[in-house]
Amino acid sequence: LRARQNEYRDAMKENCIRDYGTAKQKQCQCIINEVDYGTYLSDLERGLNADPQIRMEELQKAERMREDLETTAIKFCGLRISRN
């Protein structure tokens, strides 16, 4: 996962531009710069490698952390939460 982190960041930026429009490209880049996707991917990887009995819980925890990081970055970068 970490080996393809740049591709993941590019996909997240494309999703942001799709959700907010091309006029908000600078804000989308701001979000990508603010979110520590490396930490998220490490947590996701740890969840994937976790004991099967706690794997789902660890994956959900990683997703919640990513959502919290992105929500904070969205607000910091001057956008509103999109509910598409």
CSV table of N, CA and C in Angstrom, one decimal:
chain,number,residue,atom,x,y,z
A,1,LEU,N,0.8,-1.2,0.0
A,1,LEU,CA,0.0,0.0,0.0
A,1,LEU,C,0.9,1.3,0.0
A,2,ARG,N,1.8,1.3,0.9
A,2,ARG,CA,2.7,2.5,1.0
A,2,ARG,C,3.5,2.7,-0.3
A,3,ALA,N,3.8,1.6,-1.0
A,3,ALA,CA,4.6,1.8,-2.2
A,3,ALA,C,3.8,2.6,-3.3
A,4,ARG,N,2.5,2.6,-3.2
A,4,ARG,CA,1.6,3.2,-4.2
A,4,ARG,C,0.9,4.4,-3.6
A,5,GLN,N,1.5,5.0,-2.5
A,5,GLN,CA,0.9,6.1,-1.8
A,5,GLN,C,0.6,7.3,-2.7
A,6,ASN,N,1.5,7.6,-3.6
A,6,ASN,CA,1.3,8.7,-4.5
A,6,ASN,C,0.0,8.5,-5.4
A,7,GLU,N,-0.2,7.3,-5.9
A,7,GLU,CA,-1.4,7.0,-6.7
A,7,GLU,C,-2.6,7.2,-5.8
A,8,TYR,N,-2.5,6.7,-4.6
A,8,TYR,CA,-3.7,6.9,-3.7
A,8,TYR,C,-4.0,8.4,-3.4
A,9,ARG,N,-3.0,9.2,-3.2
A,9,ARG,CA,-3.2,10.6,-3.0
A,9,ARG,C,-3.8,11.3,-4.3
A,10,ASP,N,-3.3,10.8,-5.4
A,10,ASP,CA,-3.8,11.4,-6.7
A,10,ASP,C,-5.3,11.0,-6.8
A,11,ALA,N,-5.7,9.8,-6.5
A,11,ALA,CA,-7.1,9.4,-6.6
A,11,ALA,C,-7.9,10.2,-5.6
A,12,MET,N,-7.4,10.4,-4.4
A,12,MET,CA,-8.2,11.2,-3.4
A,12,MET,C,-8.4,12.7,-3.9
A,13,LYS,N,-7.3,13.2,-4.6
A,13,LYS,CA,-7.5,14.6,-5.1
A,13,LYS,C,-8.5,14.6,-6.2
A,14,GLU,N,-8.5,13.6,-7.1
A,14,GLU,CA,-9.5,13.5,-8.2
A,14,GLU,C,-10.9,13.4,-7.6
A,15,ASN,N,-11.1,12.6,-6.6
A,15,ASN,CA,-12.4,12.5,-5.9
A,15,ASN,C,-12.8,13.8,-5.4
A,16,CYS,N,-11.9,14.6,-4.8
A,16,CYS,CA,-12.2,15.9,-4.2
A,16,CYS,C,-12.7,16.8,-5.3
A,17,ILE,N,-11.9,16.9,-6.4
A,17,ILE,CA,-12.3,17.7,-7.6
A,17,ILE,C,-13.6,17.3,-8.2
A,18,ARG,N,-13.9,16.0,-8.2
A,18,ARG,CA,-15.2,15.6,-8.7
A,18,ARG,C,-16.3,16.0,-7.8
A,19,ASP,N,-16.1,16.0,-6.5
A,19,ASP,CA,-17.1,16.4,-5.5
A,19,ASP,C,-17.3,17.9,-5.4
A,20,TYR,N,-16.2,18.6,-5.5
A,20,TYR,CA,-16.3,20.1,-5.3
A,20,TYR,C,-16.1,20.9,-6.6
A,21,GLY,N,-15.7,20.3,-7.7
A,21,GLY,CA,-15.6,21.1,-8.9
A,21,GLY,C,-14.2,21.6,-9.2
A,22,THR,N,-13.9,21.9,-10.4
A,22,THR,CA,-12.5,22.3,-10.8
A,22,THR,C,-12.1,23.6,-10.2
A,23,ALA,N,-13.1,24.4,-9.9
A,23,ALA,CA,-12.8,25.7,-9.3
A,23,ALA,C,-12.2,25.6,-7.9
A,24,LYS,N,-12.3,24.4,-7.3
A,24,LYS,CA,-11.8,24.2,-6.0
A,24,LYS,C,-10.5,23.4,-5.9
A,25,GLN,N,-9.8,23.4,-7.1
A,25,GLN,CA,-8.5,22.5,-7.1
A,25,GLN,C,-7.5,22.9,-6.1
A,26,LYS,N,-7.4,24.2,-5.8
A,26,LYS,CA,-6.4,24.6,-4.8
A,26,LYS,C,-6.8,24.1,-3.4
A,27,GLN,N,-8.0,24.1,-3.1
A,27,GLN,CA,-8.5,23.6,-1.8
A,27,GLN,C,-8.3,22.1,-1.7
A,28,CYS,N,-8.6,21.4,-2.9
A,28,CYS,CA,-8.4,20.0,-2.9
A,28,CYS,C,-6.9,19.6,-2.7
A,29,GLN,N,-6.0,20.4,-3.3
A,29,GLN,CA,-4.6,20.1,-3.1
A,29,GLN,C,-4.2,20.4,-1.6
A,30,CYS,N,-4.8,21.4,-1.0
A,30,CYS,CA,-4.6,21.7,0.4
A,30,CYS,C,-5.0,20.5,1.2
A,31,ILE,N,-6.1,19.9,0.9
A,31,ILE,CA,-6.5,18.7,1.7
A,31,ILE,C,-5.5,17.6,1.6
A,32,ILE,N,-5.1,17.3,0.4
A,32,ILE,CA,-4.1,16.3,0.2
A,32,ILE,C,-2.8,16.6,0.9
A,33,ASN,N,-2.4,17.8,1.0
A,33,ASN,CA,-1.2,18.2,1.7
A,33,ASN,C,-1.4,18.1,3.2
A,34,GLU,N,-2.6,18.3,3.7
A,34,GLU,CA,-2.8,18.3,5.1
A,34,GLU,C,-3.0,16.9,5.7
A,35,VAL,N,-3.6,16.0,4.9
A,35,VAL,CA,-3.9,14.6,5.5
A,35,VAL,C,-2.7,13.7,5.4
A,36,ASP,N,-2.4,13.1,6.5
A,36,ASP,CA,-1.3,12.2,6.5
A,36,ASP,C,-1.7,10.8,6.1
A,37,TYR,N,-1.8,10.6,4.8
A,37,TYR,CA,-2.2,9.3,4.2
A,37,TYR,C,-1.2,8.2,4.5
A,38,GLY,N,0.0,8.5,4.8
A,38,GLY,CA,1.0,7.5,5.1
A,38,GLY,C,0.6,6.8,6.4
A,39,THR,N,0.2,7.6,7.4
A,39,THR,CA,-0.3,7.0,8.7
A,39,THR,C,-1.5,6.2,8.5
A,40,TYR,N,-2.5,6.7,7.7
A,40,TYR,CA,-3.7,6.0,7.4
A,40,TYR,C,-3.4,4.6,6.7
A,41,LEU,N,-2.5,4.7,5.7
A,41,LEU,CA,-2.2,3.4,5.0
A,41,LEU,C,-1.5,2.4,5.9
A,42,SER,N,-0.6,2.9,6.8
A,42,SER,CA,0.0,2.1,7.8
A,42,SER,C,-1.0,1.4,8.8
A,43,ASP,N,-2.0,2.2,9.2
A,43,ASP,CA,-3.0,1.7,10.1
A,43,ASP,C,-3.9,0.7,9.3
A,44,LEU,N,-4.2,1.0,8.1
A,44,LEU,CA,-5.0,0.0,7.2
A,44,LEU,C,-4.2,-1.3,7.0
A,45,GLU,N,-2.9,-1.2,6.8
A,45,GLU,CA,-2.1,-2.3,6.6
A,45,GLU,C,-2.1,-3.2,7.9
A,46,ARG,N,-1.9,-2.5,9.0
A,46,ARG,CA,-1.9,-3.2,10.3
A,46,ARG,C,-3.2,-3.9,10.5
A,47,GLY,N,-4.3,-3.3,10.1
A,47,GLY,CA,-5.6,-3.9,10.3
A,47,GLY,C,-5.8,-5.1,9.4
A,48,LEU,N,-5.3,-5.0,8.2
A,48,LEU,CA,-5.3,-6.2,7.2
A,48,LEU,C,-4.5,-7.3,7.7
A,49,ASN,N,-3.5,-7.0,8.5
A,49,ASN,CA,-2.6,-8.1,9.0
A,49,ASN,C,-3.0,-8.5,10.4
A,50,ALA,N,-4.0,-8.0,11.0
A,50,ALA,CA,-4.4,-8.3,12.4
A,50,ALA,C,-5.0,-9.7,12.5
A,51,ASP,N,-5.0,-10.1,13.7
A,51,ASP,CA,-5.7,-11.4,14.0
A,51,ASP,C,-7.1,-11.4,13.4
A,52,PRO,N,-7.5,-12.4,12.8
A,52,PRO,CA,-8.9,-12.4,12.2
A,52,PRO,C,-10.0,-12.0,13.1
A,53,GLN,N,-9.9,-12.3,14.4
A,53,GLN,CA,-10.9,-12.0,15.4
A,53,GLN,C,-11.1,-10.5,15.6
A,54,ILE,N,-10.0,-9.7,15.4
A,54,ILE,CA,-10.1,-8.3,15.6
A,54,ILE,C,-9.8,-7.5,14.3
A,55,ARG,N,-9.7,-8.2,13.2
A,55,ARG,CA,-9.4,-7.5,11.9
A,55,ARG,C,-10.4,-6.5,11.5
A,56,MET,N,-11.7,-6.8,11.6
A,56,MET,CA,-12.7,-5.9,11.1
A,56,MET,C,-12.7,-4.6,12.0
A,57,GLU,N,-12.6,-4.8,13.3
A,57,GLU,CA,-12.5,-3.7,14.2
A,57,GLU,C,-11.3,-2.8,13.9
A,58,GLU,N,-10.2,-3.4,13.6
A,58,GLU,CA,-9.0,-2.6,13.3
A,58,GLU,C,-9.2,-1.8,12.0
A,59,LEU,N,-9.8,-2.4,11.0
A,59,LEU,CA,-10.0,-1.8,9.7
A,59,LEU,C,-11.0,-0.6,9.9
A,60,GLN,N,-12.0,-0.8,10.7
A,60,GLN,CA,-13.0,0.2,11.0
A,60,GLN,C,-12.4,1.4,11.7
A,61,LYS,N,-11.5,1.1,12.6
A,61,LYS,CA,-10.7,2.1,13.4
A,61,LYS,C,-9.9,3.0,12.4
A,62,ALA,N,-9.2,2.3,11.4
A,62,ALA,CA,-8.4,3.0,10.5
A,62,ALA,C,-9.3,3.9,9.6
A,63,GLU,N,-10.4,3.4,9.2
A,63,GLU,CA,-11.4,4.2,8.4
A,63,GLU,C,-11.9,5.5,9.1
A,64,ARG,N,-12.2,5.3,10.4
A,64,ARG,CA,-12.7,6.4,11.2
A,64,ARG,C,-11.6,7.4,11.3
A,65,MET,N,-10.3,7.0,11.5
A,65,MET,CA,-9.2,7.9,11.6
A,65,MET,C,-9.0,8.7,10.4
A,66,ARG,N,-9.1,8.0,9.2
A,66,ARG,CA,-9.0,8.7,7.9
A,66,ARG,C,-10.1,9.7,7.8
A,67,GLU,N,-11.4,9.4,8.1
A,67,GLU,CA,-12.5,10.3,8.0
A,67,GLU,C,-12.3,11.5,8.9
A,68,ASP,N,-11.8,11.3,10.1
A,68,ASP,CA,-11.5,12.4,11.0
A,68,ASP,C,-10.4,13.3,10.4
A,69,LEU,N,-9.4,12.8,9.9
A,69,LEU,CA,-8.3,13.6,9.3
A,69,LEU,C,-8.8,14.4,8.1
A,70,GLU,N,-9.6,13.7,7.3
A,70,GLU,CA,-10.1,14.4,6.1
A,70,GLU,C,-11.1,15.5,6.5
A,71,THR,N,-11.9,15.2,7.5
A,71,THR,CA,-12.9,16.3,7.9
A,71,THR,C,-12.2,17.5,8.4
A,72,THR,N,-11.2,17.3,9.2
A,72,THR,CA,-10.4,18.4,9.8
A,72,THR,C,-9.7,19.2,8.6
A,73,ALA,N,-9.1,18.4,7.7
A,73,ALA,CA,-8.5,19.1,6.5
A,73,ALA,C,-9.4,19.8,5.6
A,74,ILE,N,-10.6,19.3,5.4
A,74,ILE,CA,-11.6,19.9,4.6
A,74,ILE,C,-12.0,21.3,5.2
A,75,LYS,N,-12.2,21.3,6.5
A,75,LYS,CA,-12.6,22.6,7.2
A,75,LYS,C,-11.4,23.5,7.1
A,76,PHE,N,-10.2,23.0,7.4
A,76,PHE,CA,-9.0,23.9,7.4
A,76,PHE,C,-8.8,24.5,6.1
A,77,CYS,N,-9.1,23.8,5.0
A,77,CYS,CA,-8.8,24.3,3.6
A,77,CYS,C,-9.9,25.1,3.1
A,78,GLY,N,-11.0,25.4,3.9
A,78,GLY,CA,-12.0,26.3,3.4
A,78,GLY,C,-13.1,25.6,2.6
A,79,LEU,N,-13.3,24.3,2.7
A,79,LEU,CA,-14.4,23.7,2.1
A,79,LEU,C,-15.4,23.2,3.1
A,80,ARG,N,-16.6,22.9,2.6
A,80,ARG,CA,-17.7,22.3,3.5
A,80,ARG,C,-17.8,20.8,3.2
A,81,ILE,N,-18.2,20.1,4.2
A,81,ILE,CA,-18.3,18.7,4.0
A,81,ILE,C,-19.4,18.4,2.9
A,82,SER,N,-19.0,17.6,1.9
A,82,SER,CA,-19.9,17.2,0.9
A,82,SER,C,-20.6,15.9,1.3
A,83,ARG,N,-21.9,16.0,1.1
A,83,ARG,CA,-22.8,14.8,1.4
A,83,ARG,C,-23.4,14.2,0.2
A,84,ASN,N,-22.6,13.9,-0.8
A,84,ASN,CA,-23.1,13.4,-2.1
A,84,ASN,C,-23.5,12.0,-2.0
